[in-house]
Coordinates of C-alpha atoms in Angstrom, one line a residue:
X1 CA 2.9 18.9 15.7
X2 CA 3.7 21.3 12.9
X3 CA 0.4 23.6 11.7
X4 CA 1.2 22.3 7.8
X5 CA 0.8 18.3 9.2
X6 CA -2.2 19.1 11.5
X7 CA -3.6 20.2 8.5
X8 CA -2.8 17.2 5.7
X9 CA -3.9 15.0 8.7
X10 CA -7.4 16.9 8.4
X11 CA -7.6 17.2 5.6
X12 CA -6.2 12.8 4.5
X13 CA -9.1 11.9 7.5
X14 CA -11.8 13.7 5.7
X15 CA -10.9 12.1 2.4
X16 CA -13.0 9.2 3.0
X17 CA -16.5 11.2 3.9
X18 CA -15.5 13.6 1.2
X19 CA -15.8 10.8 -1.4
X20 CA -18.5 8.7 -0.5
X21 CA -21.7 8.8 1.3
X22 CA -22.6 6.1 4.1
X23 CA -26.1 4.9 3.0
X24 CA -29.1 5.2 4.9
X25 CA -29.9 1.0 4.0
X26 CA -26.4 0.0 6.5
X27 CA -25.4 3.2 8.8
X28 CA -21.8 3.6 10.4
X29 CA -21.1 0.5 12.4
X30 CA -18.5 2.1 14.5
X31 CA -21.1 2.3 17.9
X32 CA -23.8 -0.6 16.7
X33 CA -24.3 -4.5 16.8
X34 CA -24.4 -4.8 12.7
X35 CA -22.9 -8.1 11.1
X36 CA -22.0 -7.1 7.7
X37 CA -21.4 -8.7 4.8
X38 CA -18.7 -11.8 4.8
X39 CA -15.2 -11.2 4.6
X40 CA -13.6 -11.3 1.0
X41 CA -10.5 -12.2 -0.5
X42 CA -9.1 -10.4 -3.6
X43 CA -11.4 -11.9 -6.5
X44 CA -8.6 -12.8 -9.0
X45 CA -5.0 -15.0 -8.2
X46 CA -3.2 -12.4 -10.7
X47 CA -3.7 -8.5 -11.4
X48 CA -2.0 -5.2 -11.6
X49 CA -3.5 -2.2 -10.2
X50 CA -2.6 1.6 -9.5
X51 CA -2.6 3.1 -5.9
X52 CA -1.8 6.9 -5.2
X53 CA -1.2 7.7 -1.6
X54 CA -1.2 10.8 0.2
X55 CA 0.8 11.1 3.5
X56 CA 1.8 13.2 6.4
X57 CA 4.7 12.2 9.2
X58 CA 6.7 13.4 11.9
X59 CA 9.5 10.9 12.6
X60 CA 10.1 10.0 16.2
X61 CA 13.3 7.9 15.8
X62 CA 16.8 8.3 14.7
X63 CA 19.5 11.3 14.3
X64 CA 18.5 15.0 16.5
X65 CA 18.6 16.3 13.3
X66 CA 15.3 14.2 11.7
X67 CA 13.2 14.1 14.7
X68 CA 10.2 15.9 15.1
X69 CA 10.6 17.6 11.8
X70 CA 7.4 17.0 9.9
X71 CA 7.3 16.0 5.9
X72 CA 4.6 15.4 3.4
X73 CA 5.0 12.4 0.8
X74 CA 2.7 12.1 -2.3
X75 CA 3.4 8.7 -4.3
X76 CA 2.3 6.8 -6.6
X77 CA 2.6 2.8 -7.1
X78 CA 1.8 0.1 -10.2
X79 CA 1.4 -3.4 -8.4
X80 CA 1.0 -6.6 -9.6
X81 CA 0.3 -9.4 -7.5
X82 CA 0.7 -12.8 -8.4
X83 CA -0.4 -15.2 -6.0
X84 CA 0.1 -18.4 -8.4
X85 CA 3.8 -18.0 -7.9
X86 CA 4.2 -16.5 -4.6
X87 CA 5.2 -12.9 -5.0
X88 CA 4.2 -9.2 -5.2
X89 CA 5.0 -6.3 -6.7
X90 CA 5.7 -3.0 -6.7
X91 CA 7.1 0.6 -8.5
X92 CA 6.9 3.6 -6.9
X93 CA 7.7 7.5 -7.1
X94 CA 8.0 9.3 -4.0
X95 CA 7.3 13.4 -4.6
X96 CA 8.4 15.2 -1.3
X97 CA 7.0 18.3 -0.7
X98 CA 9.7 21.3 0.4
X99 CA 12.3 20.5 -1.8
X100 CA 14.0 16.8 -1.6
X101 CA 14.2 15.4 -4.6
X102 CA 11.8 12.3 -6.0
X103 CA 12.8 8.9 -5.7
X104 CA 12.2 6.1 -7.6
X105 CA 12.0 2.1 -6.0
X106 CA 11.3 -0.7 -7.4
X107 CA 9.8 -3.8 -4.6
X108 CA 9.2 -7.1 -5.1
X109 CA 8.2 -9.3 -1.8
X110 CA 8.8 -13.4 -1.7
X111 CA 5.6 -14.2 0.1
X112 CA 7.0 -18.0 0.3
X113 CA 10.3 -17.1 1.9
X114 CA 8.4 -13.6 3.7
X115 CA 11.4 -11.4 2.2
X116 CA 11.6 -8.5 -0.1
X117 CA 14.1 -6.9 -2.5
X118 CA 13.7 -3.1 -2.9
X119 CA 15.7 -1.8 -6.0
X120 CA 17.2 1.6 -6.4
X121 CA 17.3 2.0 -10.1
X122 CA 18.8 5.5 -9.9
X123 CA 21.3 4.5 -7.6
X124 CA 21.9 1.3 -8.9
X125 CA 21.2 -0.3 -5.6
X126 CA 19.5 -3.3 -3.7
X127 CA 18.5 -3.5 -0.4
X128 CA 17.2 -7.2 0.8
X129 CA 15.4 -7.1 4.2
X130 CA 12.5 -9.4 5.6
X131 CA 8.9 -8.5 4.6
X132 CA 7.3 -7.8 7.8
X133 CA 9.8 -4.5 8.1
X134 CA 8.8 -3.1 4.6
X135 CA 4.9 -3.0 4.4
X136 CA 3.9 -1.5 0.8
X137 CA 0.4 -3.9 0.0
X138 CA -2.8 -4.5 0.9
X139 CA -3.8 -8.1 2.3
X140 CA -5.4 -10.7 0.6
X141 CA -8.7 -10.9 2.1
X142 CA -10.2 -8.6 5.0
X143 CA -8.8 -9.7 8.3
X144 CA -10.1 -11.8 10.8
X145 CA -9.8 -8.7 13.8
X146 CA -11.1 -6.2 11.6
X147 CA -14.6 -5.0 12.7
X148 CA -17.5 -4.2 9.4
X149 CA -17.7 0.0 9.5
X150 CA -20.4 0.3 6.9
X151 CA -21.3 0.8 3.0
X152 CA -21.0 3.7 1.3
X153 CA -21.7 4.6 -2.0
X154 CA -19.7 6.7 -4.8
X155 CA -21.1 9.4 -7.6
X156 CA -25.2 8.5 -7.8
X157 CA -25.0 5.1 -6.0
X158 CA -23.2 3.9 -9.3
X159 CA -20.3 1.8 -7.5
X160 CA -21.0 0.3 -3.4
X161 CA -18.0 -0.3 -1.2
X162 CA -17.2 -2.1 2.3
X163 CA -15.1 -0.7 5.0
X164 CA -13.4 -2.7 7.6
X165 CA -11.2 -1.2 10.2
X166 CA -9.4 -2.2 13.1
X167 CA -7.2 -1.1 15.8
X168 CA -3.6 -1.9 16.0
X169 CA -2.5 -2.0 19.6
X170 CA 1.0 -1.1 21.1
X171 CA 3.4 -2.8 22.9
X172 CA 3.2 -3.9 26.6
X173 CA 5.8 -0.7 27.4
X174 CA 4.3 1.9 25.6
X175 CA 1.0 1.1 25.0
X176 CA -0.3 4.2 23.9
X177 CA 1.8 3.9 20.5
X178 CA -1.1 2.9 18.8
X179 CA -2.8 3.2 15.5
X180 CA -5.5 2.5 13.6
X181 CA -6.1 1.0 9.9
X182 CA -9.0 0.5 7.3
X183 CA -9.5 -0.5 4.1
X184 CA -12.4 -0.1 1.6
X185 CA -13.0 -2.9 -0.5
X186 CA -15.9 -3.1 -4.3
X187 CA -19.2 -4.4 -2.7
X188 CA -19.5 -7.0 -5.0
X189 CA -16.1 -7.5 -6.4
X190 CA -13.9 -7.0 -3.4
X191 CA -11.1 -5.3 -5.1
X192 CA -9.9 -2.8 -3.0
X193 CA -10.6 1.0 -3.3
X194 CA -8.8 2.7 -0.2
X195 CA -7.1 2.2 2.7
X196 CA -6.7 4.5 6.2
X197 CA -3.9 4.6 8.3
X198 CA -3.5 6.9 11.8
X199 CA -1.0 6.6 14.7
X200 CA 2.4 5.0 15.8
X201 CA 4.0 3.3 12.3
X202 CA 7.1 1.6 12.0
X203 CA 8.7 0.4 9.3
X204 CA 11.4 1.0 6.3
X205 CA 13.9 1.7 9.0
X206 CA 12.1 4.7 10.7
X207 CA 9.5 5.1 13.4
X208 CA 7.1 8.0 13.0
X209 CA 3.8 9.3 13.3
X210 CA 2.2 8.8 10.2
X211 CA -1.5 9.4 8.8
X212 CA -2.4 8.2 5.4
X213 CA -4.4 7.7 2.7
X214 CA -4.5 5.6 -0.2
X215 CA -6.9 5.2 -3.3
X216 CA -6.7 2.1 -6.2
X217 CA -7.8 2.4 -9.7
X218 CA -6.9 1.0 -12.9
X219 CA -7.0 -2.4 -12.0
X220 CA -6.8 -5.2 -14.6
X221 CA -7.0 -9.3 -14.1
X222 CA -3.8 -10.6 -15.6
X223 CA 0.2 -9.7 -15.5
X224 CA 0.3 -9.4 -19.5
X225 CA 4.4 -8.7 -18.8
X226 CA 5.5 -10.1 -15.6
X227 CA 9.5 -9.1 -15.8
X228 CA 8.6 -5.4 -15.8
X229 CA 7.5 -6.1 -12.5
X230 CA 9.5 -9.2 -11.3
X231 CA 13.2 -9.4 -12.8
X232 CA 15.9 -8.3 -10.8
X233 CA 18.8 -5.9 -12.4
X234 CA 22.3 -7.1 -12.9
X235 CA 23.8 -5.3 -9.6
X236 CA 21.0 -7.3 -7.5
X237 CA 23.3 -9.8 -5.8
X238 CA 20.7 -12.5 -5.9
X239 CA 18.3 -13.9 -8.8
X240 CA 15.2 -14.6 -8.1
X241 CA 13.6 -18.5 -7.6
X242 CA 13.1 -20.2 -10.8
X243 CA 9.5 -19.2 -11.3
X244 CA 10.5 -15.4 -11.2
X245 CA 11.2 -12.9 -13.7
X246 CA 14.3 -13.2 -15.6
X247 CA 14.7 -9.8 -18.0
X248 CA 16.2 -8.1 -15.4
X249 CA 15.3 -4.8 -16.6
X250 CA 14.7 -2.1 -14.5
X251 CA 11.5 0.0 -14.6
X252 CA 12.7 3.6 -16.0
X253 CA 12.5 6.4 -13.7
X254 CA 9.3 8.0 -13.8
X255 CA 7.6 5.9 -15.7
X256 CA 7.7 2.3 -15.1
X257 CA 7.1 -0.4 -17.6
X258 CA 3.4 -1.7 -17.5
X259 CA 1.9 -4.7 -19.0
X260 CA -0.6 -4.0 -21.5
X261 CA -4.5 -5.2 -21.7
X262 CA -4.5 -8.8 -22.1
X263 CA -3.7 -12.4 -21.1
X264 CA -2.8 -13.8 -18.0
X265 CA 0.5 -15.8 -16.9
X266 CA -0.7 -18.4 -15.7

């Protein structure tokens, strides 16, 4: 592995101790018997929030030319999920570092039908593709095989968190192409705060070593303007099901279009 990835990946893995401090009241679980709390779900059917992720990867897969060569990715996404109508989304810019240029997607994931449509708004493009081979979101509530790390606290013990982390195993033939995940949730409200991820990843058509880190903020109850997040552009092929968005406006490059403080859709 390049010197430069080693590096991010030291640097991405010490994120999490950087930030917060495991309290003296519930230690690191990692090597003891400890229960934990109970396993959350997100506490509100419909919000946005903000995620910037930080991540370093050496792809394994695909042309000579591509393999082994190792790239950093800094992005940042504005989600909304709405779970009343069975759908999440998702606008993201992608800075590279050593030169490629940014990109700019739009995602928006049918979690009835378990497909997505990822929009190109500079290229004027859609992709459709089933969900399960473009993961871009946290889960819904902590999962039933991750195991309670511990809780930590941020600043002077003014906000508590939860960890949960498990291990994703690999295949029968190579089962050393593993990884491993975990996600911080609020102690009390159970919106997420961070997420982990080392090892084998594979997904939006590439297969890679991949370590990662993610942080949430700005999240609000509500979708206050659900087509800047929903509607599908003209050169989509498809519209979406009749309890989508309908403007069919793209978010603008750069700077996507957020709903505003306020109500909810439902």
């Amino acid at each position: 592995m390049d010197h430069r990835v080693a590096m991010l990946a030291c640097l991405v893995a010490l994120q999490p101790a950087i930030i917060a401090q495991t309290t003296t009241e519930t230690p690191y679980a990692g090597n003891t018997t400890a229960a934990g709390p109970e396993r959350c779900c997100f506490p509100a059917n419909q919000f946005t929030i903000s995620k910037s992720t930080s991540s370093g990867t050496v792809r394994i897969d695909g042309p000579l030319l591509y393999r082994h060569q190792p790239l950093a990715i800094l992005e940042e996404a504005y989600e909304a999920y709405d779970y009343d109508n069975g759908r999440i989304a998702s606008y993201m810019i992608r800075r590279f570092l050593g030169g490629i240029p940014e990109q700019h997607l739009r995602i928006v994931e049918d979690l009835i039908e378990e497909t997505v449509t990822i929009i190109y708004p500079d290229e004027t493009k859609c992709v459709k593709g089933k969900a399960a081979d473009y993961p871009f979101h946290a889960d819904r509530c902590v999962s039933e095989y991750a195991e309670y790390l511990g809780t930590s606290y941020i600043d002077d013990k003014a906000v508590y968190t939860d960890t949960w982390g498990f291990l994703i195993p690999g295949s029968e033939e190579y089962p050393s192409e593993n990884a491993y995940y975990s996600i911080t949730y609020g102690k009390d409200s159970c919106v997420p705060h961070g997420t982990l991820f080392a090892g084998i990843a594979e997904g939006w058509d590439v297969k890679q070593h991949l370590v990662s880190t993610s942080g949430y903020y700005n999240y609000e109850e509500g979708i206050d303007d659900p087509d800047a997040y929903f509607g599908l552009p003209d050169y989509c092929e498809e519209k979406p099901r009749k309890n989508g968005g309908g403007s069919g406006r793209p978010g603008r490059p750069g700077r996507p279009d957020r709903p505003s403080k306020g109500r909810r859709t439902d």
